[in-house]
Amino acid sequence: DETTNNSSYLEKTVDCGSHNGNLQVGWLLGYEIEENEQQSITHPVFLDSWFDFTNPYTGMAEPHCILYIVREKPGQTDHNHMEIEYITGPWSTEAVPGNVLEFLHTRAELESSDQPVSPSLFLNSKYARQFSLLEDRQAWMKGSIPDGAEIEDFVPTRGTLVVFDSVTLPHEVTPVFRGKRAALAGWFHEETQPLGGNVVI
C-alpha cells in the first residue's frame, strides 16, 4: 500500500512540539482510507491542562486536562482550515494516581480492546490503540530500544554545543564515573498558554 511521507502528513496537521502553548505528549499513529488507498497518518497529540470544564456537582468552572490533535477540516486543504479534534474526555489531575504519562499509557493499554471500559478516558478504542507516548519509558527501563528509536551518544568534549527539541526528543545525561563535569544548560521556548486560557488554532 502506498503511504504518505513526513512532508505529506504535516500538510494535514500542525508542527510537532507544541500548539498554542500546549506541549506535545505523544503521537496518534494509524491508517486512514483516502481515495481508495490506505494512507499512514501521524498526528502530534497535545495536552491542554486548562480545558474549561463545568463541575456537574458544583456548577463551577474548573480547569481540567484533555488530549487533542489538530487536523484539516473535511474538504479543505490549507492551514487556514484546521480544527481541533479531542481524543479523550476531560480529567482532573487530582484524580490521577502518580505520574500523568504513566496514567495515559495505562489507560491507552486498558482501553485498546473493543470491549467497553467504564469509566473510559479515550473517546473510543481506536484513539486508545493509536495513541503512543513520545517516550516509551517502559522499554528503556527494560533495557530495550523502543520501536522506531535510534540512540545517539554525544561525548561531552570541551566546546561542544548540543541543541535539540527537548519535548519531542527523549534524552538523558549519563553519570560521571571519573573526573568532573562542568556544563551549562538553557531552554528557549515560546509563550506558554495563559492561566485559564482557551485553546485556539
Short mmCIF file of C-alpha atoms in Angstrom, two decimals:
data_model
loop_
_atom_site.label_atom_id
_atom_site.label_comp_id
_atom_site.label_asym_id
_atom_site.label_seq_id
_atom_site.Cartn_x
_atom_site.Cartn_y
_atom_site.Cartn_z
CA ASP A 1 0.00 0.00 0.00
CA GLU A 2 1.14 3.49 -0.76
CA THR A 3 1.81 5.63 2.30
CA THR A 4 2.43 9.32 2.79
CA ASN A 5 5.83 10.70 3.73
CA ASN A 6 6.54 13.21 6.52
CA SER A 7 6.09 16.30 4.33
CA SER A 8 2.74 14.99 3.15
CA TYR A 9 1.22 14.27 6.53
CA LEU A 10 2.45 17.56 8.00
CA GLU A 11 0.28 19.34 5.46
CA LYS A 12 -2.74 17.86 7.26
CA THR A 13 -1.79 18.76 10.82
CA VAL A 14 0.43 21.24 12.69
CA ASP A 15 4.08 21.27 13.65
CA CYS A 16 5.11 18.93 16.44
CA GLY A 17 6.44 20.12 19.81
CA SER A 18 3.72 22.49 20.94
CA HIS A 19 0.46 24.09 19.87
CA ASN A 20 -1.00 27.26 21.37
CA GLY A 21 1.24 26.89 24.42
CA ASN A 22 0.27 23.24 24.97
CA LEU A 23 3.10 20.72 24.93
CA GLN A 24 3.06 17.61 22.80
CA VAL A 25 2.89 14.41 24.88
CA GLY A 26 2.50 11.76 22.20
CA TRP A 27 1.54 10.67 18.71
CA LEU A 28 -1.60 9.31 17.10
CA LEU A 29 -0.36 6.59 14.73
CA GLY A 30 -2.60 4.72 12.36
CA TYR A 31 -4.08 4.46 8.89
CA GLU A 32 -6.89 6.13 7.01
CA ILE A 33 -8.51 5.38 3.66
CA GLU A 34 -8.14 8.22 1.18
CA GLU A 35 -9.13 7.92 -2.48
CA ASN A 36 -9.43 4.13 -2.08
CA GLU A 37 -5.85 3.88 -0.80
CA GLN A 38 -4.61 3.16 2.70
CA GLN A 39 -2.55 6.10 3.93
CA SER A 40 -0.42 6.19 7.06
CA ILE A 41 -1.26 9.03 9.43
CA THR A 42 0.81 10.64 12.15
CA HIS A 43 -0.65 13.41 14.28
CA PRO A 44 1.10 15.04 17.24
CA VAL A 45 -1.05 14.78 20.39
CA PHE A 46 -1.14 17.82 22.67
CA LEU A 47 -2.09 18.14 26.34
CA ASP A 48 -4.32 21.08 27.24
CA SER A 49 -4.15 21.40 31.02
CA TRP A 50 -6.54 24.38 31.17
CA PHE A 51 -9.57 22.91 29.47
CA ASP A 52 -12.74 24.63 30.71
CA PHE A 53 -14.92 22.07 32.45
CA THR A 54 -18.06 22.74 34.45
CA ASN A 55 -18.31 20.57 37.54
CA PRO A 56 -21.75 18.90 37.37
CA TYR A 57 -21.98 18.85 41.17
CA THR A 58 -20.97 22.43 41.95
CA GLY A 59 -21.81 24.12 38.65
CA MET A 60 -18.43 25.88 38.83
CA ALA A 61 -15.86 26.04 36.02
CA GLU A 62 -12.70 24.08 36.83
CA PRO A 63 -9.53 23.59 34.79
CA HIS A 64 -9.18 20.00 33.58
CA CYS A 65 -6.77 18.18 31.27
CA ILE A 66 -7.64 16.87 27.82
CA LEU A 67 -5.75 15.42 24.84
CA TYR A 68 -6.30 16.64 21.30
CA ILE A 69 -4.94 16.64 17.77
CA VAL A 70 -5.25 19.28 15.06
CA ARG A 71 -6.31 18.22 11.56
CA GLU A 72 -7.64 19.85 8.43
CA LYS A 73 -11.39 20.23 8.09
CA PRO A 74 -13.03 17.83 5.62
CA GLY A 75 -12.85 19.21 2.10
CA GLN A 76 -10.21 21.81 2.99
CA THR A 77 -6.52 21.67 2.12
CA ASP A 78 -4.73 24.56 3.85
CA HIS A 79 -3.66 25.59 7.35
CA ASN A 80 -6.40 28.25 7.46
CA HIS A 81 -8.98 25.46 7.74
CA MET A 82 -7.69 23.41 10.65
CA GLU A 83 -9.78 22.18 13.57
CA ILE A 84 -9.17 20.68 16.99
CA GLU A 85 -10.25 17.09 17.50
CA TYR A 86 -10.35 15.85 21.08
CA ILE A 87 -9.32 12.24 21.60
CA THR A 88 -10.08 12.00 25.33
CA GLY A 89 -12.64 13.34 27.71
CA PRO A 90 -11.54 15.90 30.33
CA TRP A 91 -9.98 14.69 33.56
CA SER A 92 -8.66 16.26 36.75
CA THR A 93 -5.01 15.75 37.68
CA GLU A 94 -6.13 15.44 41.30
CA ALA A 95 -7.85 12.16 40.35
CA VAL A 96 -4.69 10.73 38.72
CA PRO A 97 -2.63 8.45 40.93
CA GLY A 98 1.08 9.11 40.34
CA ASN A 99 2.63 10.23 37.06
CA VAL A 100 0.30 11.61 34.34
CA LEU A 101 2.26 9.99 31.50
CA GLU A 102 2.14 6.59 33.18
CA PHE A 103 -1.60 7.15 33.68
CA LEU A 104 -2.09 7.86 29.96
CA HIS A 105 -0.04 4.80 28.97
CA THR A 106 -2.04 2.55 31.31
CA ARG A 107 -5.40 3.89 30.13
CA ALA A 108 -4.44 3.52 26.46
CA GLU A 109 -3.49 -0.12 27.00
CA LEU A 110 -6.63 -0.81 29.03
CA GLU A 111 -8.98 0.81 26.51
CA SER A 112 -7.36 -0.56 23.32
CA SER A 113 -9.69 -3.54 23.07
CA ASP A 114 -13.16 -3.37 21.55
CA GLN A 115 -14.64 -4.40 24.89
CA PRO A 116 -16.16 -1.32 26.56
CA VAL A 117 -14.33 0.01 29.61
CA SER A 118 -16.14 2.13 32.16
CA PRO A 119 -15.24 4.76 33.03
CA SER A 120 -13.20 5.40 29.90
CA LEU A 121 -10.72 8.19 29.20
CA PHE A 122 -10.31 7.91 25.42
CA LEU A 123 -13.39 8.75 23.37
CA ASN A 124 -13.13 5.43 21.52
CA SER A 125 -10.90 2.34 21.36
CA LYS A 126 -9.39 3.46 18.04
CA TYR A 127 -7.86 6.52 19.68
CA ALA A 128 -6.55 4.34 22.52
CA ARG A 129 -4.94 1.85 20.10
CA GLN A 130 -3.33 4.58 18.01
CA PHE A 131 -2.04 6.64 20.93
CA SER A 132 1.67 6.42 21.71
CA LEU A 133 3.66 8.47 24.21
CA LEU A 134 6.63 10.47 22.99
CA GLU A 135 8.91 8.35 25.14
CA ASP A 136 8.46 4.62 25.75
CA ARG A 137 9.89 4.65 29.26
CA GLN A 138 8.90 1.08 29.98
CA ALA A 139 11.02 -0.16 27.08
CA TRP A 140 14.01 1.89 28.22
CA MET A 141 13.66 0.62 31.79
CA LYS A 142 13.66 -2.96 30.48
CA GLY A 143 16.92 -2.27 28.68
CA SER A 144 15.43 -2.45 25.17
CA ILE A 145 15.24 0.17 22.44
CA PRO A 146 11.67 1.30 21.63
CA ASP A 147 10.36 0.70 18.12
CA GLY A 148 11.50 3.41 15.72
CA ALA A 149 14.05 4.83 18.18
CA GLU A 150 17.71 5.46 17.42
CA ILE A 151 20.38 6.14 20.04
CA GLU A 152 22.86 8.96 19.55
CA ASP A 153 25.70 9.44 22.04
CA PHE A 154 27.45 12.80 22.31
CA VAL A 155 30.81 12.90 24.06
CA PRO A 156 30.95 16.00 26.31
CA THR A 157 34.16 17.37 24.84
CA ARG A 158 35.14 20.93 25.61
CA GLY A 159 33.49 23.48 23.36
CA THR A 160 30.62 21.19 22.33
CA LEU A 161 27.15 22.71 21.87
CA VAL A 162 24.17 20.35 21.51
CA VAL A 163 20.82 21.88 20.54
CA PHE A 164 17.64 19.81 20.28
CA ASP A 165 13.89 19.83 20.85
CA SER A 166 13.62 18.64 24.45
CA VAL A 167 9.87 18.00 24.09
CA THR A 168 9.87 15.61 21.16
CA LEU A 169 13.31 14.08 21.74
CA PRO A 170 13.74 11.80 24.79
CA HIS A 171 17.15 12.46 26.34
CA GLU A 172 19.27 11.80 29.39
CA VAL A 173 22.62 12.76 30.93
CA THR A 174 24.70 9.76 31.93
CA PRO A 175 26.64 9.65 35.24
CA VAL A 176 30.25 10.74 35.53
CA PHE A 177 32.43 7.93 36.89
CA ARG A 178 35.79 9.66 36.59
CA GLY A 179 36.76 13.32 36.82
CA LYS A 180 34.34 16.24 36.97
CA ARG A 181 31.81 17.60 34.52
CA ALA A 182 31.06 21.28 34.03
CA ALA A 183 28.10 22.03 31.79
CA LEU A 184 25.74 24.88 31.02
CA ALA A 185 22.12 24.16 30.06
CA GLY A 186 19.44 26.54 28.85
CA TRP A 187 15.96 26.46 27.35
CA PHE A 188 14.27 28.51 24.64
CA HIS A 189 10.51 28.21 24.37
CA GLU A 190 7.51 30.04 23.04
CA GLU A 191 4.99 31.82 25.23
CA THR A 192 3.00 29.36 27.30
CA GLN A 193 -0.76 29.24 27.42
CA PRO A 194 -2.13 31.87 29.83
CA LEU A 195 -3.77 30.76 33.06
CA GLY A 196 -7.27 29.62 32.24
CA GLY A 197 -6.75 30.31 28.53
CA ASN A 198 -8.78 28.60 25.85
CA VAL A 199 -7.30 26.58 23.01
CA VAL A 200 -7.27 28.42 19.69
CA ILE A 201 -5.94 27.34 16.32
#
